[in-house]
Coordinates of C-alpha atoms in Angstrom, one line a residue:
N65 CA 181.1 84.0 42.4
C66 CA 180.9 87.2 44.5
E67 CA 178.4 88.7 42.0
K68 CA 176.2 85.5 42.2
Q69 CA 176.3 85.6 46.0
R70 CA 175.2 89.2 46.1
F71 CA 172.4 88.4 43.7
F72 CA 171.3 85.5 45.8
Q73 CA 171.3 87.6 48.9
R74 CA 169.0 90.1 47.3
Y75 CA 166.7 87.1 46.6
L76 CA 166.7 86.0 50.2
K77 CA 166.1 89.6 51.5
M78 CA 163.2 90.1 49.2
V79 CA 161.6 86.8 50.2
E80 CA 161.8 87.7 53.9
I81 CA 160.2 91.1 53.2
C82 CA 157.5 89.4 51.1
F83 CA 156.7 87.0 54.0
R84 CA 156.2 89.9 56.4
S85 CA 154.2 92.1 54.0
T86 CA 151.7 89.6 52.5
T87 CA 149.7 89.0 55.7
E88 CA 149.6 92.7 56.6
I89 CA 148.4 93.9 53.2
A90 CA 145.9 91.1 52.5
T91 CA 143.3 92.6 54.9
F92 CA 143.0 95.8 52.9
C93 CA 142.2 94.5 49.4
F94 CA 138.6 93.6 49.1
C95 CA 136.4 94.3 46.0
T96 CA 134.0 92.3 43.9
D97 CA 134.1 91.7 40.2
D98 CA 133.6 88.6 38.0
K99 CA 136.4 89.3 35.5
T100 CA 139.0 87.1 37.1
R101 CA 136.8 84.1 37.9
V102 CA 137.9 80.8 36.2
P103 CA 134.9 79.5 34.2
L104 CA 134.4 75.7 34.1
G105 CA 133.1 73.8 31.1
E106 CA 130.9 75.0 28.2
E107 CA 128.4 76.5 30.6
N108 CA 131.0 78.5 32.5
G109 CA 130.3 76.7 35.7
Y110 CA 131.6 77.6 39.1
I111 CA 134.9 76.6 40.7
N112 CA 136.5 78.5 43.5
A113 CA 139.5 79.8 41.5
S114 CA 140.9 83.0 40.1
Y115 CA 143.0 84.0 37.1
I116 CA 146.0 86.1 38.1
R117 CA 148.0 88.0 35.4
M118 CA 151.1 90.0 36.4
K119 CA 153.3 91.9 34.0
V120 CA 157.0 92.3 34.4
G121 CA 158.3 94.5 31.6
E122 CA 157.0 92.9 28.4
E123 CA 156.6 89.5 30.0
E124 CA 153.3 88.3 31.5
H125 CA 153.1 85.8 34.4
F126 CA 149.9 83.8 34.2
Y127 CA 148.5 81.8 37.1
I128 CA 145.4 80.2 38.5
I129 CA 144.9 80.5 42.3
T130 CA 142.5 78.1 44.0
Q131 CA 141.8 76.4 47.3
W132 CA 142.7 72.8 48.1
P133 CA 140.2 70.6 46.2
L134 CA 137.5 69.0 48.4
P135 CA 136.1 65.5 47.8
S136 CA 133.2 67.2 46.1
T137 CA 135.3 69.5 43.9
M138 CA 138.1 67.1 43.0
A139 CA 136.7 66.3 39.6
D140 CA 136.1 70.0 38.9
F141 CA 139.7 70.8 39.9
W142 CA 141.2 68.4 37.4
Q143 CA 138.7 69.5 34.7
M144 CA 140.0 73.1 35.3
V145 CA 143.6 71.9 34.9
W146 CA 142.7 70.1 31.7
E147 CA 140.7 73.0 30.1
S148 CA 143.4 75.5 31.1
E149 CA 146.1 73.2 29.5
S150 CA 148.2 73.7 32.6
D151 CA 151.2 71.5 33.0
V152 CA 152.3 72.5 36.5
I153 CA 150.4 72.4 39.9
A154 CA 152.2 74.1 42.8
M155 CA 150.8 72.8 46.1
M156 CA 152.2 74.8 49.0
T157 CA 151.1 72.8 52.0
K158 CA 151.0 69.2 53.3
E159 CA 147.8 67.2 53.7
V160 CA 148.9 66.4 57.3
E161 CA 149.7 69.3 59.6
L162 CA 150.4 69.1 63.4
G163 CA 149.6 65.4 63.3
Q164 CA 146.1 65.9 61.8
V165 CA 144.9 65.0 58.4
K166 CA 143.5 68.4 57.3
W167 CA 142.9 67.9 53.6
H168 CA 141.6 65.4 51.0
Q169 CA 144.3 63.7 48.8
Y170 CA 143.2 64.5 45.3
W171 CA 146.0 62.8 43.3
P172 CA 147.0 59.1 42.8
E173 CA 149.6 57.8 45.2
P174 CA 151.2 54.4 45.8
P175 CA 150.0 51.7 46.3
H176 CA 147.0 53.0 44.3
D177 CA 148.7 54.6 41.3
S178 CA 145.6 55.5 39.4
T179 CA 142.3 57.3 40.1
D180 CA 139.1 57.4 38.0
L181 CA 137.1 60.6 37.9
A182 CA 133.9 61.4 36.0
N183 CA 135.7 62.6 32.9
F184 CA 139.3 61.6 33.4
H185 CA 141.6 58.8 34.4
L186 CA 144.6 59.9 36.5
R187 CA 147.8 57.8 36.6
L188 CA 150.9 58.4 38.6
D189 CA 153.8 58.2 36.1
N190 CA 156.7 59.2 38.3
Y191 CA 157.3 60.1 42.0
Q192 CA 160.3 61.7 43.6
I193 CA 160.7 62.8 47.3
L194 CA 163.3 65.5 47.8
D195 CA 164.3 67.3 51.1
Y196 CA 161.7 70.0 51.0
F197 CA 159.4 69.2 48.0
I198 CA 157.9 66.2 46.2
I199 CA 157.7 65.9 42.4
R200 CA 154.8 63.8 41.0
T201 CA 154.3 63.4 37.3
I202 CA 150.6 62.6 36.7
E203 CA 149.0 61.6 33.4
M204 CA 145.5 62.9 32.7
I205 CA 143.8 60.5 30.2
N206 CA 140.6 61.5 28.3
K207 CA 140.9 60.2 24.7
Q208 CA 144.1 62.2 24.7
V209 CA 146.9 62.2 27.3
S210 CA 148.2 65.3 29.2
C211 CA 151.1 65.2 31.6
V212 CA 151.1 67.4 34.7
D213 CA 154.0 68.0 37.1
H214 CA 152.5 68.1 40.6
L215 CA 155.0 69.9 42.9
Q216 CA 154.3 69.8 46.6
F217 CA 156.3 72.2 48.9
T218 CA 156.6 70.4 52.2
T219 CA 158.4 72.8 54.6
W220 CA 155.9 75.7 55.0
P221 CA 153.8 75.4 58.2
D222 CA 150.3 77.0 58.3
H223 CA 150.3 80.6 59.7
N224 CA 154.1 80.7 59.5
T225 CA 157.0 80.9 57.1
P226 CA 159.3 78.3 55.5
K227 CA 162.2 77.3 57.5
L228 CA 164.7 78.7 54.9
A229 CA 163.9 81.2 52.2
E230 CA 166.5 79.4 50.1
Q231 CA 164.2 76.4 49.9
L232 CA 161.4 78.3 48.4
L233 CA 163.7 79.9 45.9
K234 CA 164.9 76.5 44.7
F235 CA 161.3 75.3 44.5
I236 CA 160.4 78.3 42.3
C237 CA 163.4 77.6 40.1
Y238 CA 162.3 74.0 39.5
M239 CA 158.7 75.2 39.0
R240 CA 159.9 77.5 36.3
K241 CA 161.8 74.8 34.5
A242 CA 158.9 72.4 34.6
H243 CA 156.4 75.0 33.3
S244 CA 155.9 75.3 29.5
T245 CA 152.2 75.7 28.8
G246 CA 149.1 77.2 30.3
P247 CA 148.8 79.0 33.7
I248 CA 150.6 77.6 36.7
V249 CA 147.9 76.3 39.1
A250 CA 148.8 77.2 42.6
H251 CA 147.0 76.4 45.9
C252 CA 147.5 76.1 49.6
S253 CA 144.6 75.5 51.9
T254 CA 142.5 78.6 51.1
G255 CA 144.4 79.7 48.0
I256 CA 145.3 83.1 49.5
G257 CA 148.2 83.2 51.9
R258 CA 151.0 80.8 51.0
S259 CA 149.9 80.7 47.3
G260 CA 150.0 84.5 47.3
V261 CA 153.5 84.6 48.6
L262 CA 154.7 82.1 46.0
L263 CA 153.3 84.2 43.2
C264 CA 154.5 87.5 44.5
V265 CA 158.0 86.1 45.1
E266 CA 158.1 84.6 41.7
V267 CA 157.1 87.9 40.1
L268 CA 159.6 89.9 42.2
L269 CA 162.4 87.6 41.2
S270 CA 161.6 88.4 37.6
Y271 CA 161.9 92.1 38.4
I272 CA 165.3 91.5 40.0
E273 CA 166.5 89.3 37.1
K274 CA 165.5 92.0 34.6
D275 CA 167.0 94.7 36.8
L276 CA 163.8 96.7 36.9
C277 CA 162.6 99.0 39.6
V278 CA 159.9 97.4 41.8
S279 CA 157.9 98.1 44.9
I280 CA 157.3 94.9 46.9
K281 CA 154.3 96.5 48.6
Q282 CA 152.6 97.4 45.3
I283 CA 153.2 94.0 43.8
I284 CA 151.5 92.4 46.8
I285 CA 148.6 94.9 46.8
K286 CA 148.1 94.2 43.1
Y287 CA 148.0 90.5 43.7
Y288 CA 145.4 90.7 46.4
K289 CA 143.2 93.1 44.4
L290 CA 143.2 90.6 41.6
V291 CA 142.3 87.7 44.0
W292 CA 139.4 89.6 45.5
M293 CA 138.1 90.9 42.2
S294 CA 136.6 87.5 41.7
T295 CA 133.4 87.0 43.6
T296 CA 134.2 83.4 44.1
R297 CA 137.3 84.1 46.2
G298 CA 135.4 85.9 48.9
G299 CA 133.7 82.7 50.1
I300 CA 136.3 80.1 50.7
L301 CA 134.9 76.7 51.3
D302 CA 136.0 74.5 54.2
Q303 CA 136.1 70.8 54.7
N304 CA 132.6 70.7 56.0
N305 CA 131.0 72.4 53.0
S306 CA 130.3 71.0 49.6

């Protein structure tokens, strides 16, 4: 028990450092390249999303980072999830913040348990509200059926940190158990800040678990270099753009 407690305290300390470091380092990592851009469809169409691959020892962590889907990009978002064969979406923010509806709801929710898109039918199969995150199991139907776990972390205010680092760690543990195929698709509002901390913390946890030497600063710098290597990530869309 003492060993587990010390191990968990290392987790918490690392998360706190990551929170502080991410915002500071993000401003220094700008470059342009098309290698990490996520292509959409047979014609390699545009979607504002980046591939992120991070190695920990011999293991590779594979993600897609993107912004919150807009009404005009909702169908593209789900097409990306389908084509990537992703089975987990990690949503790191709420659609309502400070009493204002900030973002478009892109998933089916009661009382409307299904949504029709251009190429897919979405159906809410299961729904569970926990203390600090929500689990939705969504079926994507297009001749075949694919199930996606939509995990929404609900205690992370914009321009701030989660109330308790322990909550984020438990969210990551559940995300890992749910994930089995394809990249994890992660987003917050812009797909940079909170999503970046999620990925960096998850990678750093793997370093700790494998008892490998790691520099928190270098992990975060590497993440932001990968994000900004995609030309699409330099021009984040807002609610008023299509």
